């Protein structure tokens, strides 16, 4: 019933109109006072994307939106339903935290957040922060990762004299893609606003590909890649008193997707199926207590249900039908105290419980209790900023079968320093100690889990600068930044897909040394009164070396899936009513094993995308039409070995507000 309602709403949107992207951008293109919104550069380095940049980079989900960031490696397992995870500075996806409106999205079963599941329909901005967010008033979990992706949803806004707002969007594209969505905002009173966001997605995913190395020019079709999902998000935003803010949110995600096998010389496509039914509800309350104190309280409950079926699995039952239910109970309290204009302190404590139930015989049924506490502060003196904190991690587990992983109590420090050399130049450096405990799958997955896995420790060292200048001349904005970093990892946990996207192999790699540099540049040039040329160029160098055993043949070899060079170029022209942008992603060769011989090589790739957008009004209603042409030159490439990526494809979108 809900699916039909979504389609009906999308139909009414299509009746008088054509295709689209971010409507909110219409209100901001004509004139931008950049000097008024200039922010102090991040102490540790940050990169941001917003509604204006999603179309420029042909972004369909959160993973697409941050693939242009320097230092980022997006592991994409192919197709619209393929798993998409993000590794920053070669530390692995499990070291990348994801915050949705300040509260973590967690997956203690696998430790990897599938950013391909997160739509951009209700996203206002995405920020990637090295080490931790710049905001001291954050949950303790935000301080526990090597890097963190901060997703902020759109806040309801209304035109003068209106108490409601309905946004309708429909996207259609190659490989059978249909994606209607709606957003409805209702003002309940002067202080309370209700929001509803819903999206339905369906695609066949049957794209063509060619297997490298078989000597044939015949194209095969990627089958069993179909996906169908529905996501519903409701939120209640309110103000309590003069400075209190309360947000209540509930989110439901239901999907069914095929899991094609790894492709090796046109082997059968497989018939595996994956079902997900995920739900979470969360609440966050923020209160300013006078001029000095600020309080942030958060609670969350999440339930993730996963079912994996392989009808061709050879066992007594004649199939594999695994079912998992992961639950998390989370609560957090954070506070900041401003002792003076120069000195601030922060403290946060998070307590959460995780359980995992399954239908597997003899499973461990683990329960994990985790307490995170962080104490820190920030001091400003003249042109210097010093920030430091120490994080305490306490973990205790119980299992019903076998022996539980040992209890852990760890302290992890962080120190950051920045110097404002000139009005436009900032020098910065930081050190961070990161502790990552193995996931439930790492430790307890039946037949594949490894209870002997050691926790992973990472030490981050970073040194860089950022030069940013705003001018009234033709060059409106110019940014140049470079960060050099060294990461030292002990007992690195590596998870690689085995026969398909659900069966993995986990092992400790020992010691890894990562040497890298992130280079970022942006510029805006005023062509005339109506047109602006915008260009950004990001380059990343990463050398991740296996330092485990000097006597081993793989010593000093590049670690799996770490290209040495990645480049992201985006250039285009933007006017008040239209824009055209070109996006280019280049990634050099990499290996899917620590053995860097040619037999384990995954070839590099270069992929081009083009996007165009046009804004108009029809029947006095705003309308945006957009088109995206992805993989323009139909490159045959792999991000992950044996999981081919789609060739040339197109997406057409229409969006309007009623």
XYZ file of C-alpha atoms in Angstrom:
658
model
C 0.000 0.000 0.000
C 2.760 2.411 0.938
C 4.596 1.577 -2.276
C 1.507 2.512 -4.315
C 1.122 5.765 -2.415
C 4.725 6.721 -3.187
C 4.232 5.958 -6.882
C 1.011 7.974 -7.004
C 2.653 11.004 -5.455
C 5.545 10.723 -7.879
C 3.062 10.501 -10.786
C 1.362 13.757 -9.816
C 4.777 15.392 -9.673
C 5.591 14.165 -13.168
C 2.308 15.141 -14.766
C 3.043 18.856 -15.339
C 6.823 18.684 -15.256
C 10.043 16.825 -16.299
C 13.339 15.805 -14.324
C 15.472 17.330 -11.324
C 17.924 17.586 -8.384
C 18.418 19.786 -5.302
C 15.672 22.424 -5.187
C 17.176 24.152 -2.213
C 20.080 25.258 -4.388
C 17.820 27.612 -6.369
C 17.651 30.041 -3.480
C 21.433 30.406 -3.132
C 22.948 30.517 -6.601
C 22.294 34.147 -7.587
C 24.418 35.861 -4.944
C 26.649 34.471 -2.204
C 28.263 36.589 0.526
C 31.165 34.274 1.213
C 32.960 36.642 3.580
C 30.094 36.435 6.037
C 30.202 32.650 6.223
C 33.943 32.105 6.343
C 34.873 29.467 8.894
C 38.102 28.966 10.777
C 40.083 26.087 9.172
C 39.847 22.740 10.949
C 42.627 21.849 13.385
C 42.940 18.392 11.879
C 41.640 18.845 8.350
C 38.075 18.667 7.062
C 36.268 18.449 3.730
C 32.633 19.237 3.057
C 29.946 18.681 0.455
C 26.473 20.210 0.379
C 23.309 20.251 -1.710
C 25.004 22.442 -4.316
C 27.864 19.982 -4.853
C 25.861 16.730 -4.990
C 24.771 17.337 -8.573
C 28.202 18.651 -9.637
C 29.781 15.312 -8.736
C 26.887 13.151 -10.059
C 26.225 11.885 -6.525
C 23.356 9.485 -5.923
C 24.143 8.466 -2.343
C 26.485 9.423 0.502
C 29.300 7.217 -0.834
C 29.196 9.067 -4.175
C 29.186 12.451 -2.431
C 32.509 11.866 -0.653
C 34.390 9.896 -3.326
C 35.986 13.169 -4.550
C 37.453 13.917 -1.114
C 41.220 13.713 -0.747
C 42.453 10.681 1.202
C 39.270 8.691 0.576
C 39.051 5.226 -0.975
C 35.504 4.078 -1.745
C 35.270 0.293 -2.023
C 32.394 -0.286 -4.422
C 31.269 -3.846 -5.088
C 29.357 -2.913 -8.229
C 25.865 -1.869 -9.189
C 23.240 0.178 -7.430
C 22.789 -2.460 -4.732
C 26.472 -3.220 -4.217
C 28.102 -2.633 -0.851
C 29.874 0.749 -0.642
C 32.291 1.421 2.216
C 34.755 4.243 2.796
C 38.353 3.959 3.992
C 40.189 7.164 4.936
C 43.981 7.342 4.722
C 44.144 3.543 4.210
C 43.011 2.744 7.757
C 39.992 0.698 6.657
C 36.229 1.233 6.689
C 35.923 0.130 10.322
C 37.983 3.157 11.375
C 35.532 5.561 9.703
C 32.702 6.631 11.997
C 29.394 7.886 10.595
C 27.237 10.364 12.514
C 23.667 11.188 11.510
C 22.633 14.458 13.177
C 25.254 13.904 15.853
C 24.453 10.256 16.722
C 26.492 7.336 15.389
C 25.211 4.830 12.855
C 26.651 1.581 14.146
C 27.103 -1.971 12.952
C 28.895 -4.029 15.574
C 28.276 -7.185 13.534
C 30.509 -6.178 10.606
C 31.937 -2.806 11.665
C 31.296 -1.414 8.172
C 28.569 1.087 7.315
C 27.119 0.684 3.824
C 27.032 4.322 2.667
C 25.287 3.265 -0.529
C 22.102 2.762 1.519
C 22.089 6.402 2.649
C 20.179 8.612 0.225
C 20.923 12.307 -0.302
C 17.262 13.350 -0.524
C 17.136 14.748 3.014
C 20.830 15.592 3.436
C 21.912 19.216 3.821
C 25.661 18.682 4.192
C 28.315 15.992 4.623
C 31.596 16.658 6.377
C 34.657 14.433 6.648
C 36.825 15.197 9.679
C 40.212 13.708 10.424
C 40.489 12.292 13.969
C 37.255 13.868 15.309
C 34.749 16.682 14.691
C 35.746 20.263 15.473
C 32.707 20.727 17.736
C 33.696 19.942 21.344
C 30.045 19.372 22.248
C 29.912 15.900 20.694
C 29.236 12.374 21.894
C 32.189 10.280 23.081
C 31.764 7.976 20.084
C 32.684 10.856 17.774
C 36.135 10.928 19.430
C 36.750 7.177 19.107
C 37.372 6.929 15.350
C 40.344 7.707 13.136
C 38.025 9.822 10.981
C 34.333 10.629 11.051
C 31.700 11.381 8.406
C 29.195 13.902 9.780
C 25.817 13.898 7.992
C 23.403 16.735 8.706
C 19.813 16.473 7.539
C 17.817 19.409 6.200
C 15.976 21.547 8.700
C 12.374 22.370 7.712
C 11.853 25.865 6.310
C 8.667 27.536 5.156
C 7.741 30.409 2.898
C 6.045 33.407 4.500
C 2.427 32.691 5.322
C 2.715 28.892 4.909
C 2.638 26.171 7.555
C 3.476 23.198 5.330
C 5.743 22.186 2.494
C 5.614 19.178 0.151
C 8.596 18.249 -2.009
C 8.197 15.607 -4.703
C 11.021 13.973 -6.636
C 11.267 11.249 -9.234
C 14.465 9.720 -10.635
C 14.624 7.236 -13.488
C 17.663 5.803 -15.166
C 19.571 2.975 -16.751
C 19.355 -0.662 -15.630
C 15.678 -0.284 -14.710
C 16.103 2.386 -12.043
C 12.971 3.975 -10.589
C 13.260 6.128 -7.487
C 10.263 8.261 -6.373
C 10.606 10.216 -3.128
C 8.719 12.769 -1.093
C 9.390 15.111 1.794
C 6.572 16.684 3.809
C 7.100 19.315 6.504
C 4.312 20.562 8.772
C 4.528 23.415 11.282
C 2.602 22.274 14.358
C 3.161 25.438 16.375
C 5.676 28.248 16.721
C 8.136 25.842 18.333
C 7.351 22.414 16.864
C 7.759 21.075 13.330
C 7.028 17.589 11.932
C 8.894 16.087 8.955
C 8.269 12.982 6.849
C 10.701 11.649 4.247
C 10.022 8.559 2.184
C 11.734 6.988 -0.826
C 11.162 3.857 -2.856
C 13.851 2.391 -5.087
C 13.781 -0.410 -7.609
C 16.369 -1.440 -10.197
C 17.212 -4.517 -12.252
C 20.944 -3.856 -12.117
C 21.482 -5.880 -15.300
C 24.467 -4.029 -16.737
C 26.978 -5.384 -19.242
C 30.608 -6.082 -18.422
C 33.695 -7.777 -19.786
C 36.008 -10.096 -17.861
C 39.645 -9.067 -18.190
C 42.145 -11.686 -19.241
C 39.878 -14.235 -20.923
C 40.885 -13.207 -24.456
C 37.301 -12.614 -25.525
C 35.477 -9.473 -26.668
C 32.075 -10.881 -25.720
C 30.102 -8.905 -23.179
C 28.252 -10.668 -20.385
C 25.310 -9.314 -18.399
C 25.536 -8.898 -14.642
C 22.575 -10.847 -13.285
C 21.050 -11.367 -9.874
C 21.808 -7.698 -9.118
C 18.228 -6.508 -8.719
C 17.316 -4.404 -5.700
C 14.069 -3.144 -4.215
C 13.892 -1.076 -1.056
C 11.707 1.330 0.868
C 12.895 3.868 3.427
C 10.726 6.002 5.706
C 12.074 8.661 8.061
C 9.989 10.766 10.452
C 11.279 13.550 12.717
C 9.924 15.999 15.250
C 11.907 19.199 15.841
C 11.113 21.409 18.804
C 12.333 24.232 21.005
C 12.055 24.041 24.774
C 12.415 27.299 26.628
C 14.760 29.945 25.267
C 17.753 27.771 24.388
C 16.643 24.124 24.491
C 16.427 22.085 21.261
C 14.884 18.615 21.001
C 14.893 16.312 17.971
C 13.066 12.976 17.858
C 13.646 10.695 14.865
C 12.476 7.306 13.653
C 13.808 5.501 10.575
C 12.764 2.273 8.826
C 14.618 0.603 5.933
C 13.419 -2.541 4.137
C 15.307 -4.022 1.200
C 15.699 -7.170 -0.878
C 18.656 -7.553 -3.200
C 20.386 -10.210 -5.231
C 24.035 -11.011 -4.562
C 25.828 -11.981 -7.772
C 28.897 -14.144 -7.327
C 32.386 -12.878 -7.882
C 32.980 -12.998 -11.648
C 35.892 -15.186 -12.750
C 35.798 -16.125 -16.432
C 32.030 -15.994 -16.719
C 31.232 -18.330 -13.879
C 27.524 -18.748 -12.983
C 26.028 -15.571 -11.523
C 24.712 -17.200 -8.353
C 21.274 -17.065 -6.738
C 22.076 -15.641 -3.320
C 19.618 -13.149 -1.831
C 20.003 -10.663 1.000
C 17.150 -9.134 2.973
C 17.523 -6.198 5.387
C 14.958 -4.810 7.792
C 16.561 -2.020 9.803
C 14.908 0.289 12.303
C 16.186 2.922 14.675
C 14.715 5.623 16.832
C 16.782 8.334 18.455
C 16.372 11.499 20.487
C 18.774 14.350 21.099
C 18.399 17.303 23.448
C 20.720 20.310 23.510
C 20.579 23.031 26.162
C 22.637 26.143 26.806
C 23.016 26.622 30.565
C 23.998 30.247 30.948
C 27.039 31.663 29.173
C 29.496 28.972 30.276
C 27.814 25.552 30.236
C 26.265 23.601 27.351
C 24.607 20.171 27.581
C 23.956 17.490 24.977
C 21.972 14.333 25.819
C 21.307 11.509 23.326
C 19.542 8.138 23.348
C 19.070 5.595 20.569
C 17.640 2.149 19.979
C 18.425 0.262 16.768
C 17.413 -3.149 15.456
C 18.982 -4.559 12.283
C 17.613 -7.770 10.800
C 19.581 -9.555 8.064
C 18.674 -12.694 6.170
C 21.060 -14.364 3.727
C 19.942 -17.238 1.514
C 22.067 -19.400 -0.786
C 19.866 -22.090 -2.424
C 22.885 -23.777 -4.054
C 24.912 -24.299 -0.870
C 26.061 -27.901 -0.451
C 24.978 -29.066 3.008
C 22.438 -31.490 4.493
C 19.660 -28.899 4.188
C 20.457 -28.225 0.536
C 20.710 -24.489 1.158
C 22.120 -21.848 3.457
C 19.547 -19.659 5.208
C 21.250 -17.504 7.831
C 19.307 -14.941 9.868
C 20.753 -12.317 12.182
C 19.184 -9.784 14.519
C 21.507 -7.134 15.924
C 20.282 -4.748 18.622
C 21.883 -1.735 20.245
C 20.816 0.302 23.262
C 22.706 3.592 23.367
C 22.792 6.574 25.708
C 25.146 9.518 25.922
C 25.722 12.699 27.894
C 28.138 15.450 26.836
C 28.942 18.870 28.217
C 31.262 21.790 27.564
C 32.408 24.509 29.940
C 33.747 27.837 28.709
C 36.111 29.012 31.449
C 37.098 32.123 29.466
C 37.211 33.416 25.918
C 40.438 31.471 25.430
C 39.822 28.262 27.407
C 37.102 25.592 27.043
C 36.697 22.085 28.451
C 34.596 19.131 27.333
C 33.494 15.807 28.798
C 31.333 13.071 27.296
C 30.303 9.563 28.363
C 28.591 6.959 26.153
C 27.184 3.681 27.439
C 25.828 1.145 24.965
C 24.920 -2.533 24.797
C 25.014 -4.727 21.689
C 23.507 -8.163 21.146
C 23.489 -10.507 18.148
C 21.073 -13.410 17.719
C 21.054 -15.871 14.841
C 19.607 -19.211 13.750
C 23.078 -20.769 13.392
C 23.681 -23.935 15.368
C 26.186 -23.557 18.202
C 26.556 -19.809 17.734
C 28.207 -17.787 20.494
C 25.316 -15.295 20.936
C 27.595 -12.502 22.152
C 26.551 -9.543 24.303
C 28.917 -6.576 24.418
C 28.876 -3.756 26.963
C 30.895 -0.664 26.080
C 31.657 2.478 28.056
C 33.404 5.388 26.340
C 34.534 8.478 28.248
C 36.416 11.452 26.861
C 37.879 14.427 28.725
C 39.540 17.274 26.885
C 39.852 20.978 26.237
C 40.804 23.732 23.821
C 43.031 26.741 24.486
C 43.471 29.782 22.248
C 46.314 32.228 22.778
C 47.208 34.871 20.213
C 47.525 32.978 16.909
C 47.814 29.535 18.514
C 45.143 26.906 19.176
C 45.904 23.826 21.264
C 43.405 21.021 21.670
C 43.773 17.713 23.455
C 41.747 14.912 24.991
C 42.028 11.415 26.328
C 39.518 8.681 25.577
C 38.867 5.746 27.889
C 37.412 2.606 26.301
C 36.031 -0.209 28.452
C 34.610 -3.343 26.791
C 33.214 -6.499 28.337
C 31.600 -9.422 26.533
C 29.521 -12.474 27.390
C 28.808 -15.486 25.176
C 26.532 -18.510 25.502
C 28.899 -20.845 23.676
C 32.666 -21.071 23.968
C 34.981 -18.503 25.495
C 34.314 -14.779 25.335
C 36.871 -12.283 24.154
C 38.784 -10.850 27.135
C 37.745 -7.693 28.960
C 39.541 -4.543 27.801
C 40.299 -1.139 29.360
C 42.281 1.232 27.124
C 43.282 4.910 27.216
C 43.810 6.724 23.883
C 45.163 10.308 23.713
C 44.751 12.969 21.012
C 46.660 16.230 20.611
C 46.133 18.909 17.932
C 47.933 22.194 17.319
C 47.231 25.023 14.861
C 49.002 28.313 14.151
C 47.430 31.218 12.246
C 50.528 32.401 10.366
C 48.664 35.070 8.373
C 45.053 36.066 7.816
C 44.850 33.436 5.061
C 47.409 30.792 6.060
C 47.003 28.232 8.850
C 49.565 25.597 9.837
C 48.264 22.501 11.650
C 49.356 19.174 13.081
C 47.846 16.411 15.188
C 48.561 13.069 16.821
C 45.872 10.515 17.634
C 45.947 7.049 19.164
C 43.072 4.855 17.943
C 41.845 1.544 19.373
C 39.554 -0.724 17.344
C 38.044 -3.829 18.885
C 37.119 -6.732 16.554
C 33.500 -6.952 15.427
C 31.108 -9.807 16.200
C 31.698 -11.284 12.747
C 35.455 -10.955 13.177
C 35.341 -12.974 16.370
C 32.323 -15.261 16.298
C 31.115 -15.829 12.752
C 30.504 -19.578 12.444
C 33.193 -21.326 10.370
C 34.797 -17.996 9.419
C 35.153 -16.019 12.666
C 38.509 -15.868 14.378
C 38.312 -15.648 18.188
C 42.093 -15.290 18.311
C 42.010 -11.918 16.549
C 43.877 -9.175 18.351
C 42.425 -5.658 18.724
C 43.780 -3.198 16.201
C 45.833 -0.190 17.330
C 46.579 2.772 15.086
C 48.752 5.817 15.685
C 48.132 8.831 13.437
C 50.606 11.629 12.763
C 49.631 14.515 10.492
C 51.224 17.824 9.462
C 49.875 20.332 6.956
C 48.619 23.759 6.030
C 45.581 25.444 4.485
C 45.598 28.684 2.495
C 42.180 30.222 1.827
C 41.336 33.618 0.410
C 38.156 35.436 -0.562
C 38.388 38.377 -2.963
C 36.152 40.900 -4.724
C 38.009 40.484 -8.012
C 37.374 37.926 -10.748
C 38.779 35.156 -8.542
C 36.116 35.053 -5.834
C 37.505 32.183 -3.803
C 40.768 30.270 -3.713
C 41.755 27.378 -1.431
C 44.911 25.307 -1.303
C 45.735 22.744 1.376
C 48.222 19.928 1.817
C 48.481 17.402 4.639
C 51.274 14.867 5.055
C 50.562 11.910 7.302
C 52.033 8.759 8.732
C 49.871 5.992 10.196
C 51.356 3.137 12.201
C 49.068 0.137 12.673
C 49.572 -2.920 14.852
C 47.523 -6.104 14.342
C 45.594 -4.618 11.422
C 42.375 -6.576 10.885
C 41.716 -7.326 7.229
C 38.337 -8.557 5.973
C 38.156 -9.727 2.368
C 35.119 -11.103 0.500
C 35.328 -14.830 -0.128
C 32.812 -16.429 -2.479
C 30.349 -13.504 -2.485
C 29.469 -10.281 -0.642
C 28.259 -12.091 2.483
C 31.019 -14.604 3.142
C 34.264 -12.981 4.327
C 37.667 -14.044 5.621
C 39.197 -12.206 8.609
C 42.821 -12.173 9.723
C 45.431 -9.989 11.453
C 48.002 -8.517 9.079
C 50.495 -7.684 11.813
C 52.165 -4.300 11.362
C 51.401 -1.740 8.676
C 53.049 1.616 7.957
C 51.134 4.127 5.853
C 52.826 7.163 4.307
C 50.562 9.607 2.533
C 49.752 13.103 1.380
C 46.414 14.794 0.664
C 46.377 17.727 -1.730
C 43.228 19.824 -2.142
C 42.558 22.911 -4.268
C 39.444 24.919 -5.117
C 38.816 28.099 -7.073
C 35.842 30.180 -8.200
C 36.205 32.556 -11.156
C 33.577 35.150 -12.089
C 33.201 34.918 -15.896
C 30.552 37.649 -16.056
C 27.731 38.973 -13.913
C 25.707 35.795 -14.361
C 28.285 33.021 -14.775
C 30.869 31.491 -12.442
C 33.553 28.961 -13.327
C 34.191 26.538 -10.460
C 37.024 24.038 -10.303
C 38.373 21.644 -7.700
C 41.298 19.246 -7.888
C 42.143 16.701 -5.200
C 45.133 14.370 -5.234
C 46.039 11.598 -2.798
C 49.276 9.656 -2.448
C 49.186 6.571 -0.237
C 51.921 4.058 0.400
C 50.652 1.340 2.734
C 53.412 -1.160 3.497
C 53.225 -4.535 5.206
C 55.815 -4.404 8.010
C 54.826 -7.625 9.770
C 57.766 -9.932 9.133
C 61.114 -8.802 7.658
C 61.769 -12.399 6.588
C 58.474 -12.779 4.712
C 58.221 -12.494 0.933
C 55.491 -9.825 1.259
C 57.539 -7.562 3.566
C 57.348 -3.910 2.435
C 54.661 -4.765 -0.108
C 51.609 -2.567 -0.631
C 48.631 -3.698 1.484
C 45.492 -4.918 -0.351
C 43.274 -2.449 -2.203
C 45.458 0.608 -1.641
C 46.178 2.552 -4.840
C 49.234 4.786 -4.603
C 47.628 7.588 -6.607
C 44.068 8.883 -6.780
C 42.917 12.086 -8.481
C 39.502 13.769 -8.459
C 38.787 16.669 -10.820
C 35.547 18.639 -10.957
C 35.003 21.644 -13.221
C 31.955 23.446 -14.493
C 29.980 26.619 -15.111
C 27.121 27.718 -12.907
C 24.471 30.360 -13.492
C 21.366 31.322 -11.573
C 19.161 29.073 -13.723
C 21.484 26.390 -15.127
C 24.761 24.589 -14.535
C 26.971 22.067 -16.341
C 29.752 20.109 -14.614
C 32.352 17.509 -15.559
C 33.753 15.080 -12.969
C 36.792 12.805 -13.375
C 38.007 10.098 -10.972
C 41.363 8.400 -11.514
C 42.763 5.534 -9.437
C 46.070 3.785 -10.076
C 46.733 0.029 -9.964
C 46.393 -1.873 -6.694
C 46.622 -5.465 -5.478
C 43.996 -7.629 -3.811
C 46.686 -9.478 -1.842
C 49.854 -8.576 0.030
C 51.609 -10.508 -2.713
C 52.284 -7.692 -5.186
C 52.928 -9.918 -8.166
C 51.044 -9.353 -11.409
C 48.786 -12.341 -10.710
C 47.124 -10.329 -7.929
C 46.914 -7.014 -9.769
C 43.666 -5.012 -10.029
C 44.076 -2.533 -12.850
C 43.617 1.180 -12.290
C 40.749 3.088 -13.834
C 39.661 6.528 -14.969
C 35.934 7.330 -14.944
C 34.204 10.465 -16.257
C 30.756 11.814 -15.371
C 28.804 14.787 -16.758
C 25.841 16.502 -15.104
C 23.516 19.314 -16.147
C 20.811 21.168 -14.266
C 18.146 23.711 -15.229
C 15.944 25.745 -12.863
C 12.611 27.258 -13.833
C 9.109 27.996 -12.587
C 6.005 26.313 -13.964
C 2.497 27.315 -12.865
C 4.290 29.528 -10.340
C 5.960 26.473 -8.782
C 9.742 25.948 -8.629
C 11.039 23.142 -10.786
C 14.506 21.698 -11.357
C 15.380 19.390 -14.222
C 18.654 17.485 -14.142
C 20.467 14.849 -16.135
C 23.564 12.831 -15.262
C 25.653 10.767 -17.650
C 27.925 8.431 -15.683
C 30.997 6.592 -17.002
C 30.794 8.648 -20.184
C 33.427 6.659 -22.070
C 32.017 3.262 -21.026
C 35.151 2.158 -19.172
C 35.310 -1.489 -18.139
C 36.784 -1.418 -14.626
C 36.817 -2.982 -11.172
C 37.105 -1.270 -7.808
C 37.148 -4.654 -6.057
C 38.500 -7.724 -7.823
C 35.849 -9.847 -9.599
C 33.053 -7.330 -8.966
C 32.668 -5.405 -12.263
C 31.325 -1.853 -12.257
C 28.576 -0.592 -14.598
C 29.343 0.940 -17.974
C 27.724 4.088 -19.342
C 24.465 4.961 -17.615
C 22.077 7.885 -17.350
C 19.874 9.315 -14.605
C 17.062 11.842 -15.151
C 15.424 13.610 -12.232
C 12.568 16.018 -11.620
C 11.908 17.807 -8.365
C 9.296 20.349 -7.347
C 7.706 21.919 -4.280
C 3.963 22.156 -3.834
